[in-house]
Amino acid sequence: MADGRATSGPQPAPFLHDVAEGPPEARAWWVDSADGTRLRLALWPEGEKGTVLLFPGRTEYVEKYGRLATDLAAAGYGMAAFDWRGQGMADRPRHRRDMGHVVSFDEYREDVAAFRAALAALGRTGPCWLIGHSMGGAIGLRALHDGLPVRAAAFTGPMWGIRMTPVLKSIAGIVMGLAGPLGFGTTFAPTTGPWQPMDFENNPLTTDRDQFDYMSRQVARHPELALGGPSILWVKAALEESRRLLAMPAPRVPAVTLFGSAEDIVEVPAIRARMADWPDGRLIEIEGGRHEVLMESPERRHLSLKTILAHFNSHA
């Protein structure tokens, strides 16, 4: 992904105000990871209660959370969101820019370290809070183990395990084990492929048409944001990271985790297992919700946001 650029401090980057629908003061910055991969950081005005660090999921980008930034601002929180390597406007894989690809989730740990340094350089040193969604939930959990300085954490549909069909799960170990030696680790994982527009009727993300259209409109207007399926090596790395995270004791950070009862992307038993022994941790099931509980129907979205804000406020 890197192209030999020398690392430097944060530099101004584009921000797509036309699709974010968030506070107009948002600004974006280029940030270089340790290996030279260029990432993108978005900052919204700092709130009197501190800054929420938004760790997006796979395929996502900072503008997707413009509406959430508005809600957080109204509650007294600023927000910072990140384009991980391989998605959004960050550097994409050289072999295929529409494929999600890493060899190890340690690459995302490098990204977190780079973002932390950039936030300090930009003067965001006040109290921080974490929201980790989907893949961002795995990256966020690892970051807590690495000492991410937040007062409390919230996770929505965290990827602490990947939902697979029984057939795919039965052959996953063999396929992943052979991917590297046989040279097909950088091909799309089984059942995935290039990006394609999603139909509302069959989407696994949300039951709400307005929120679905909001996400679809962003990629329609800016197709450079689109991302297809992951590589086989990405899936292998994700499964390995999930196993490692579940084997570790829960971090000593107050946490609340929310998931929809109609979750169909991440593995719910893994979420239940992780939260079962989390000190000062709570697990909330959003009835009828799908993967995006913060982009669900107004009632479900309100409940999710209210739960997270109450959690943050109680640990201020």
Coordinates of C-alpha atoms in Angstrom, one line a residue:
M1 CA 0.0 0.0 0.0
A2 CA 2.8 2.4 0.8
D3 CA 4.5 4.2 -2.0
G4 CA 7.7 5.3 -0.4
R5 CA 6.4 8.6 1.0
A6 CA 8.4 9.8 3.9
T7 CA 6.4 10.0 7.2
S8 CA 5.5 13.4 8.5
G9 CA 3.0 15.2 10.7
P10 CA -0.7 15.4 9.8
Q11 CA -1.3 17.2 6.5
P12 CA -4.7 18.6 5.3
A13 CA -6.8 16.0 3.4
P14 CA -10.2 16.2 1.6
F15 CA -13.4 15.7 3.5
L16 CA -16.6 15.0 1.5
H17 CA -19.0 17.5 3.2
D18 CA -21.6 16.9 0.4
V19 CA -22.4 13.4 1.7
A20 CA -21.5 13.5 5.4
E21 CA -24.5 15.4 6.6
G22 CA -22.6 16.3 9.8
P23 CA -21.3 19.4 11.5
P24 CA -19.8 21.7 8.8
E25 CA -16.6 22.3 10.8
A26 CA -15.3 18.8 10.1
R27 CA -11.8 18.7 8.8
A28 CA -9.6 15.8 7.6
W29 CA -5.9 15.1 7.7
W30 CA -3.5 12.7 6.0
V31 CA -1.6 10.6 8.6
D32 CA 1.3 8.3 7.8
S33 CA 1.5 4.9 9.5
A34 CA 4.9 3.5 10.5
D35 CA 5.3 1.6 7.3
G36 CA 4.5 4.6 5.1
T37 CA 0.9 3.7 4.4
R38 CA -1.2 6.9 4.1
L39 CA -4.3 7.0 6.3
R40 CA -7.0 9.6 6.8
L41 CA -8.2 11.2 10.0
A42 CA -11.4 13.3 10.4
L43 CA -12.0 15.6 13.3
W44 CA -15.1 17.4 14.4
P45 CA -15.1 20.3 16.9
E46 CA -14.1 19.2 20.4
G47 CA -16.9 18.9 22.9
E48 CA -16.8 20.1 26.5
K49 CA -17.0 16.4 27.6
G50 CA -14.1 15.2 25.4
T51 CA -13.7 13.3 22.1
V52 CA -15.2 10.1 21.0
L53 CA -12.8 7.9 19.0
L54 CA -14.9 6.2 16.3
F55 CA -13.3 3.0 15.0
P56 CA -15.1 2.2 11.8
G57 CA -15.8 -1.3 10.4
R58 CA -14.5 -2.9 7.3
T59 CA -15.4 -1.1 4.0
E60 CA -16.3 2.1 5.9
Y61 CA -14.9 5.7 5.8
V62 CA -15.1 8.8 8.0
E63 CA -18.0 10.5 6.2
K64 CA -20.3 7.6 7.0
Y65 CA -20.5 8.9 10.6
G66 CA -21.4 12.5 9.9
R67 CA -24.9 12.1 11.3
L68 CA -23.5 10.4 14.5
A69 CA -21.1 13.4 14.9
T70 CA -24.1 15.7 15.0
D71 CA -25.7 13.6 17.7
L72 CA -22.5 13.4 19.7
A73 CA -22.0 17.2 19.4
A74 CA -25.5 17.8 20.8
A75 CA -24.5 15.6 23.8
G76 CA -21.3 17.5 24.4
Y77 CA -18.8 15.2 22.7
G78 CA -16.5 15.9 19.8
M79 CA -15.5 13.0 17.5
A80 CA -12.5 11.7 15.6
A81 CA -13.0 9.0 12.9
F82 CA -10.4 7.0 10.9
D83 CA -9.9 5.6 7.4
W84 CA -8.0 2.4 8.1
R85 CA -5.5 1.2 5.5
G86 CA -7.2 -0.3 2.5
Q87 CA -10.5 1.6 2.7
G88 CA -12.0 5.0 2.4
M89 CA -9.4 7.4 1.0
A90 CA -6.5 5.6 2.7
D91 CA -3.9 3.8 0.6
R92 CA -5.4 0.7 -1.0
P93 CA -3.7 -2.6 -1.9
R94 CA -1.5 -2.3 -5.0
H95 CA -2.7 -5.6 -6.5
R96 CA -6.4 -4.6 -6.3
R97 CA -7.8 -1.4 -4.8
D98 CA -11.3 -2.7 -4.4
M99 CA -10.3 -5.6 -2.2
G100 CA -9.9 -5.5 1.6
H101 CA -6.5 -6.9 2.4
V102 CA -4.0 -7.2 5.3
V103 CA -1.7 -10.1 6.1
S104 CA -1.9 -9.5 9.9
F105 CA -4.2 -7.4 12.1
D106 CA -1.0 -6.0 13.6
E107 CA -1.1 -3.6 10.6
Y108 CA -4.2 -2.0 12.1
R109 CA -2.3 -1.7 15.4
E110 CA 0.2 0.4 13.5
D111 CA -2.6 2.5 12.2
V112 CA -4.0 3.1 15.8
A113 CA -0.5 4.2 16.9
A114 CA -0.3 6.6 14.0
F115 CA -3.7 8.1 14.7
R116 CA -2.9 8.5 18.4
A117 CA 0.3 10.4 17.5
A118 CA -1.6 12.6 15.1
L119 CA -4.3 13.4 17.6
A120 CA -1.7 14.5 20.0
A121 CA 0.0 16.6 17.3
L122 CA -3.3 18.3 16.5
G123 CA -4.0 19.1 20.2
R124 CA -6.7 16.6 21.0
T125 CA -5.3 15.6 24.4
G126 CA -8.5 15.8 26.5
P127 CA -10.7 13.0 27.8
C128 CA -11.4 10.3 25.2
W129 CA -14.1 7.6 24.7
L130 CA -14.2 4.7 22.3
I131 CA -16.9 3.5 19.9
G132 CA -15.8 0.4 17.9
H133 CA -18.1 -0.9 15.2
S134 CA -17.8 -4.3 13.6
M135 CA -14.1 -4.7 12.5
G136 CA -13.4 -1.6 14.5
G137 CA -14.6 -3.5 17.5
A138 CA -11.8 -6.0 17.0
I139 CA -9.3 -3.2 16.4
G140 CA -10.7 -1.3 19.4
L141 CA -10.5 -4.2 21.8
R142 CA -6.9 -4.8 20.8
A143 CA -6.2 -1.1 21.3
L144 CA -7.6 -1.3 24.8
H145 CA -5.2 -4.1 25.6
D146 CA -2.4 -1.9 24.1
G147 CA -3.3 0.9 26.5
L148 CA -5.6 3.2 24.5
P149 CA -6.4 5.9 27.0
V150 CA -10.2 6.1 27.1
R151 CA -12.5 6.4 30.1
A152 CA -15.1 4.0 28.7
A153 CA -15.8 2.0 25.6
A154 CA -18.8 1.1 23.5
F155 CA -19.0 -1.6 20.9
T156 CA -21.7 -2.1 18.2
G157 CA -21.9 -5.4 16.4
P158 CA -18.2 -6.0 17.2
M159 CA -16.3 -8.5 15.0
W160 CA -15.0 -10.8 17.7
G161 CA -15.9 -13.7 15.4
I162 CA -17.1 -13.9 11.8
R163 CA -20.4 -15.5 11.0
M164 CA -20.0 -18.3 8.4
T165 CA -22.2 -21.0 6.9
P166 CA -21.5 -24.5 8.4
V167 CA -20.0 -25.6 5.1
L168 CA -17.6 -22.7 4.9
K169 CA -16.7 -23.0 8.5
S170 CA -15.8 -26.7 8.0
I171 CA -13.3 -25.9 5.2
A172 CA -12.1 -22.5 6.5
G173 CA -9.0 -24.0 8.2
I174 CA -7.9 -25.9 5.1
V175 CA -8.5 -23.0 2.7
M176 CA -6.7 -20.5 5.0
G177 CA -3.8 -22.8 5.6
L178 CA -3.2 -23.4 1.9
A179 CA -3.8 -19.8 0.8
G180 CA -0.2 -18.6 1.4
P181 CA 1.8 -21.6 0.2
L182 CA -0.3 -21.9 -3.0
G183 CA -0.3 -18.2 -3.8
F184 CA -4.0 -17.4 -3.8
G185 CA -4.1 -15.5 -0.5
T186 CA -4.7 -12.2 -2.4
T187 CA -7.8 -13.5 -4.2
F188 CA -11.3 -12.7 -2.9
A189 CA -12.5 -14.9 -0.1
P190 CA -15.1 -17.5 -0.9
T191 CA -18.7 -16.1 -1.3
T192 CA -17.2 -12.5 -1.8
G193 CA -16.1 -10.5 -4.8
P194 CA -16.0 -7.0 -6.2
W195 CA -18.2 -4.3 -4.8
Q196 CA -21.8 -4.3 -6.0
P197 CA -24.7 -2.0 -5.0
M198 CA -26.9 -3.6 -2.4
D199 CA -30.7 -3.9 -2.5
F200 CA -32.6 -2.6 0.5
E201 CA -34.9 -5.6 0.6
N202 CA -32.0 -8.1 1.2
N203 CA -29.5 -5.9 3.1
P204 CA -28.1 -7.2 6.4
L205 CA -27.2 -3.7 7.7
T206 CA -30.4 -1.9 8.7
T207 CA -34.2 -2.0 8.5
D208 CA -34.4 1.7 8.0
R209 CA -34.8 3.0 4.5
D210 CA -33.6 6.5 5.2
Q211 CA -30.3 5.3 6.8
F212 CA -29.8 2.7 4.0
D213 CA -30.3 5.4 1.4
Y214 CA -27.8 7.7 3.3
M215 CA -25.1 5.0 3.1
S216 CA -25.9 4.1 -0.5
R217 CA -25.9 7.8 -1.6
Q218 CA -22.4 8.3 -0.3
V219 CA -20.9 5.6 -2.4
A220 CA -23.0 6.5 -5.5
R221 CA -21.7 10.1 -5.4
H222 CA -18.2 9.1 -4.6
P223 CA -17.5 5.6 -6.0
E224 CA -13.8 5.9 -4.9
L225 CA -15.1 5.1 -1.4
A226 CA -16.5 1.7 -2.5
L227 CA -14.8 -1.5 -1.3
G228 CA -15.6 -5.1 -2.3
G229 CA -14.9 -8.3 -0.3
P230 CA -11.9 -9.2 1.7
S231 CA -8.9 -11.3 0.5
I232 CA -8.4 -14.8 1.8
L233 CA -5.4 -13.6 3.9
W234 CA -7.6 -10.9 5.4
V235 CA -10.1 -13.5 6.6
K236 CA -7.3 -15.7 7.9
A237 CA -5.9 -12.7 9.8
A238 CA -9.3 -11.8 11.2
L239 CA -10.0 -15.3 12.4
E240 CA -6.6 -15.5 14.1
E241 CA -7.1 -12.1 15.8
S242 CA -10.6 -13.1 17.0
R243 CA -9.2 -16.3 18.6
R244 CA -6.4 -14.3 20.3
L245 CA -8.7 -11.6 21.6
L246 CA -11.2 -14.1 23.0
A247 CA -8.4 -16.0 24.8
M248 CA -7.2 -12.8 26.6
P249 CA -8.9 -11.5 29.8
A250 CA -11.2 -8.6 29.3
P251 CA -9.5 -5.2 29.7
R252 CA -10.2 -3.1 32.8
V253 CA -12.2 -0.5 30.9
P254 CA -15.9 0.0 31.5
A255 CA -17.7 -1.3 28.4
V256 CA -21.1 -1.6 26.9
T257 CA -21.8 -3.7 23.8
L258 CA -24.8 -3.6 21.6
F259 CA -26.0 -5.9 18.9
G260 CA -29.1 -6.4 16.9
S261 CA -31.2 -9.6 17.4
A262 CA -31.2 -9.9 13.6
E263 CA -27.4 -9.7 13.4
D264 CA -26.1 -11.7 10.3
I265 CA -22.5 -10.5 9.8
V266 CA -20.6 -11.1 13.0
E267 CA -20.8 -14.1 15.3
V268 CA -23.1 -13.4 18.2
P269 CA -21.9 -16.3 20.4
A270 CA -18.4 -14.8 20.4
I271 CA -19.9 -11.4 21.5
R272 CA -21.8 -13.1 24.4
A273 CA -18.7 -15.1 25.4
R274 CA -16.5 -12.0 25.5
M275 CA -19.0 -9.9 27.5
A276 CA -19.8 -12.7 29.9
D277 CA -16.6 -12.1 32.0
W278 CA -16.0 -8.4 31.3
P279 CA -15.7 -6.6 34.6
D280 CA -18.0 -3.5 34.6
G281 CA -19.3 -4.7 31.2
R282 CA -22.9 -4.8 29.9
L283 CA -24.4 -6.5 26.9
I284 CA -27.5 -5.0 25.2
E285 CA -29.6 -6.8 22.5
I286 CA -31.5 -4.4 20.3
E287 CA -34.7 -6.2 19.3
G288 CA -35.2 -6.4 15.6
G289 CA -32.0 -4.6 14.8
R290 CA -29.5 -5.6 12.2
H291 CA -25.8 -5.0 12.1
E292 CA -25.8 -1.2 12.1
V293 CA -27.6 -0.4 15.4
L294 CA -26.5 3.2 15.2
M295 CA -28.1 3.5 11.7
E296 CA -31.3 1.6 12.4
S297 CA -34.9 2.7 12.7
P298 CA -35.4 5.9 14.8
E299 CA -36.6 3.9 17.8
R300 CA -33.7 1.5 17.7
R301 CA -31.2 4.1 16.9
H302 CA -32.4 6.3 19.7
L303 CA -32.2 3.4 22.2
S304 CA -28.6 2.6 21.1
L305 CA -27.4 6.2 21.2
K306 CA -29.1 6.8 24.6
T307 CA -27.5 3.6 26.0
I308 CA -24.0 4.6 24.8
L309 CA -24.3 8.2 26.0
A310 CA -25.6 7.2 29.4
H311 CA -22.6 4.8 29.7
F312 CA -20.1 7.5 28.7
N313 CA -21.7 10.1 31.0
S314 CA -21.7 7.7 34.0
H315 CA -17.9 7.4 33.6
A316 CA -17.1 11.0 33.0

